């Protein structure tokens, strides 16, 4: 009986990438491979890369060179967004045997029939316009939290972003298929499922359905499960979605909404699809319907055209919002993006100064939110604990709680008073 070939996964980037690596692992296990860990001698190494920033590309390069050094005998496959955007660059690296694009990643099992080391890398990367493949997938981060990939790609082409070129146009599977994957995860013990995608709220683009219909269908599954929406564009956060979450027994009052800038002029330069007025309206609607909801907001600092005056205007707008936390990113140039034509260019040190200023704003808002939750009821989902002394879990509105370790509580919901 032929010895099972061992596969080692190395994944960088977003939850979507981890969901995909986990699903590829499951698929390859069905095809006679065995997923192994770093301490074993892999026959194949699959590196699932990210390309959201220059730093992400750099981390990808470092990881590829490290894997080639550690496992000189292994068949090295590089896939993911960096591979889709810079396949020739990666194919030129010593020791790389195959480069696969976003379309090919979905059917990786069709490409690893012969794993003999190659003199030069084989490249299979469809142009971003041809990227059509999609499979709803679910990965388990641990016993408690599962990430359900419901959507991929994006049609928005914001001026600073390369993701549409790396992941293709917005697409998804029919609701019926997506529900099957969710039900399977619940059968496997999932208690919390995070809906992930590139532009998650744009679910339905390729099937004529919509995100509201998807969450209604998930909400109708009779099960002891909680859902979180990983992120949703403000222009896609409809009242129907808010009402469903507000009245739902399953959907958590936890929203992650990208704002990117608090200045209408900068939003216009970014080609975002809303104004600060619309954004503020959405935030107030959330708080009206769910006063204790957790709202996380993405902000990018130092984008092209963000003068000092526009930054201060933006900061004042953000200060005025009843949000819980900011995720602050420092703008970095990306090749082939329209933002490169925009002036003025903000010096990197000035961008970092702005990031630190908004990080302080975020710390203040988070402290204020946590204080406002003290003494209120919450439902915690307790997670596994490595030290077996204490264990942690999050309430539905994303307040982290700690308690003394109790094995019987792992992956269990518990009604508590927020401390
Ligand atoms: S919505 Fe804009 S920032 Fe988000 S993935 Fe699409 S193009 Fe990029």
Short mmCIF file of C-alpha atoms in Angstrom, two decimals, residues 121-281:
data_model
loop_
_atom_site.label_atom_id
_atom_site.label_comp_id
_atom_site.label_asym_id
_atom_site.label_seq_id
_atom_site.Cartn_x
_atom_site.Cartn_y
_atom_site.Cartn_z
CA UNK A 121 8.26 26.46 -11.64
CA UNK A 122 5.03 25.57 -13.43
CA UNK A 123 2.67 28.60 -13.48
CA UNK A 124 -1.14 28.22 -13.68
CA UNK A 125 -2.70 31.65 -13.11
CA UNK A 126 -5.84 32.81 -14.94
CA UNK A 127 -6.19 36.55 -15.59
CA UNK A 128 -8.29 38.27 -12.86
CA UNK A 129 -11.16 38.78 -15.34
CA UNK A 130 -11.48 35.01 -15.74
CA UNK A 131 -11.65 34.23 -12.02
CA UNK A 132 -15.07 32.56 -11.62
CA UNK A 133 -14.53 29.55 -9.37
CA UNK A 134 -16.21 29.58 -5.98
CA UNK A 135 -16.87 26.95 -3.28
CA UNK A 136 -18.52 27.78 0.08
CA UNK A 137 -16.04 26.53 2.69
CA UNK A 138 -15.85 26.39 6.43
CA UNK A 139 -12.75 26.20 8.60
CA UNK A 140 -12.43 25.65 12.31
CA UNK A 141 -10.02 27.99 14.10
CA UNK A 142 -10.61 25.94 17.26
CA UNK A 143 -13.46 23.90 18.75
CA UNK A 144 -15.57 27.01 19.15
CA UNK A 145 -15.24 29.39 16.19
CA UNK A 146 -15.76 28.41 12.57
CA UNK A 147 -15.24 30.70 9.55
CA UNK A 148 -17.78 30.22 6.78
CA UNK A 149 -16.66 31.61 3.41
CA UNK A 150 -19.93 32.84 1.84
CA UNK A 151 -18.59 35.25 -0.79
CA UNK A 152 -15.40 36.04 -2.73
CA UNK A 153 -14.08 38.80 -5.01
CA UNK A 154 -15.14 42.44 -5.32
CA UNK A 155 -16.51 44.79 -8.02
CA UNK A 156 -15.86 48.05 -6.14
CA UNK A 157 -12.29 48.92 -7.26
CA UNK A 158 -11.62 51.46 -4.51
CA UNK A 159 -8.66 53.51 -5.74
CA UNK A 160 -6.17 52.25 -3.07
CA UNK A 161 -7.06 48.54 -3.26
CA UNK A 162 -5.67 45.60 -5.29
CA UNK A 163 -8.00 42.94 -3.91
CA UNK A 164 -10.34 42.89 -6.95
CA UNK A 165 -7.27 42.11 -9.12
CA UNK A 166 -6.17 39.35 -6.72
CA UNK A 167 -9.55 37.75 -6.01
CA UNK A 168 -11.61 38.56 -9.12
CA UNK A 169 -15.24 39.72 -9.43
CA UNK A 170 -17.87 39.34 -6.69
CA UNK A 171 -19.34 35.82 -6.60
CA UNK A 172 -20.94 33.26 -4.31
CA UNK A 173 -22.72 29.92 -4.27
CA UNK A 174 -26.54 29.65 -4.03
CA UNK A 175 -28.03 30.04 -0.52
CA UNK A 176 -29.12 26.36 -0.56
CA UNK A 177 -25.48 25.20 -0.98
CA UNK A 178 -24.18 27.68 1.59
CA UNK A 179 -26.74 26.49 4.14
CA UNK A 180 -25.58 22.88 3.64
CA UNK A 181 -22.00 23.85 4.56
CA UNK A 182 -23.25 25.73 7.65
CA UNK A 183 -25.38 22.74 8.75
CA UNK A 184 -22.37 20.43 8.35
CA UNK A 185 -20.25 22.74 10.55
CA UNK A 186 -23.03 22.77 13.18
CA UNK A 187 -23.17 18.95 13.02
CA UNK A 188 -19.38 18.95 13.65
CA UNK A 189 -19.95 20.95 16.83
CA UNK A 190 -19.62 24.59 15.69
CA UNK A 191 -21.21 26.95 18.24
CA UNK A 192 -20.08 30.18 16.57
CA UNK A 193 -19.93 30.73 12.81
CA UNK A 194 -18.34 33.89 11.38
CA UNK A 195 -19.60 34.77 7.89
CA UNK A 196 -16.56 35.80 5.84
CA UNK A 197 -15.93 37.12 2.36
CA UNK A 198 -14.07 39.89 0.57
CA UNK A 199 -17.21 42.04 0.22
CA UNK A 200 -19.47 39.87 2.35
CA UNK A 201 -22.54 42.11 2.11
CA UNK A 202 -22.39 41.80 -1.69
CA UNK A 203 -23.43 38.15 -1.34
CA UNK A 204 -25.89 37.18 -4.09
CA UNK A 205 -24.18 39.13 -6.90
CA UNK A 206 -23.61 35.98 -9.01
CA UNK A 207 -26.83 34.13 -8.09
CA UNK A 208 -29.46 36.91 -8.08
CA UNK A 209 -29.98 36.49 -4.32
CA UNK A 210 -28.92 38.88 -1.53
CA UNK A 211 -27.26 38.98 1.91
CA UNK A 212 -30.55 39.63 3.74
CA UNK A 213 -32.02 36.40 2.29
CA UNK A 214 -28.86 34.50 3.31
CA UNK A 215 -28.97 35.61 6.96
CA UNK A 216 -32.72 34.90 7.12
CA UNK A 217 -32.04 31.36 5.88
CA UNK A 218 -29.21 30.86 8.39
CA UNK A 219 -31.40 32.29 11.16
CA UNK A 220 -34.04 29.66 10.37
CA UNK A 221 -31.68 26.75 11.07
CA UNK A 222 -32.88 25.23 14.38
CA UNK A 223 -29.59 24.92 16.31
CA UNK A 224 -27.69 26.13 19.39
CA UNK A 225 -25.43 28.36 17.31
CA UNK A 226 -24.35 32.00 17.08
CA UNK A 227 -23.42 33.88 13.89
CA UNK A 228 -21.19 36.93 13.46
CA UNK A 229 -20.88 39.01 10.29
CA UNK A 230 -17.12 39.48 9.75
CA UNK A 231 -17.42 42.78 7.91
CA UNK A 232 -20.04 44.63 5.81
CA UNK A 233 -19.78 47.73 3.61
CA UNK A 234 -21.89 50.62 5.00
CA UNK A 235 -23.86 51.03 1.74
CA UNK A 236 -24.88 47.33 1.97
CA UNK A 237 -26.03 47.46 5.62
CA UNK A 238 -29.77 47.71 4.99
CA UNK A 239 -32.53 48.23 7.55
CA UNK A 240 -33.84 44.72 6.75
CA UNK A 241 -30.44 43.25 7.72
CA UNK A 242 -30.37 45.35 10.92
CA UNK A 243 -33.93 44.32 11.86
CA UNK A 244 -33.10 40.64 11.27
CA UNK A 245 -30.01 40.84 13.50
CA UNK A 246 -31.86 42.89 16.16
CA UNK A 247 -34.71 40.33 16.39
CA UNK A 248 -32.56 37.23 15.87
CA UNK A 249 -31.80 34.61 18.56
CA UNK A 250 -28.68 33.61 16.61
CA UNK A 251 -27.05 36.71 15.05
CA UNK A 252 -24.71 38.63 17.36
CA UNK A 253 -25.13 42.43 17.73
CA UNK A 254 -21.56 42.89 16.52
CA UNK A 255 -20.75 44.90 13.41
CA UNK A 256 -17.48 45.58 11.60
CA UNK A 257 -18.04 48.41 9.12
CA UNK A 258 -15.23 49.92 6.97
CA UNK A 259 -15.31 53.75 6.96
CA UNK A 260 -11.71 54.32 5.78
CA UNK A 261 -11.95 58.13 6.13
CA UNK A 262 -14.14 60.63 7.99
CA UNK A 263 -13.71 63.22 5.23
CA UNK A 264 -16.11 63.29 2.24
CA UNK A 265 -13.34 64.66 0.00
CA UNK A 266 -11.04 61.71 0.84
CA UNK A 267 -13.94 59.24 0.45
CA UNK A 268 -14.49 60.73 -3.03
CA UNK A 269 -10.78 60.25 -3.89
CA UNK A 270 -10.99 56.65 -2.61
CA UNK A 271 -14.12 56.07 -4.75
CA UNK A 272 -15.97 54.74 -1.70
CA UNK A 273 -19.76 54.33 -2.16
CA UNK A 274 -21.13 56.45 0.70
CA UNK A 275 -20.73 59.84 2.37
CA UNK A 276 -20.00 60.57 6.04
CA UNK A 277 -23.67 61.57 6.42
CA UNK A 278 -24.84 58.14 5.22
CA UNK A 279 -22.25 56.42 7.41
CA UNK A 280 -23.32 58.33 10.54
CA UNK A 281 -26.96 57.49 9.77
#
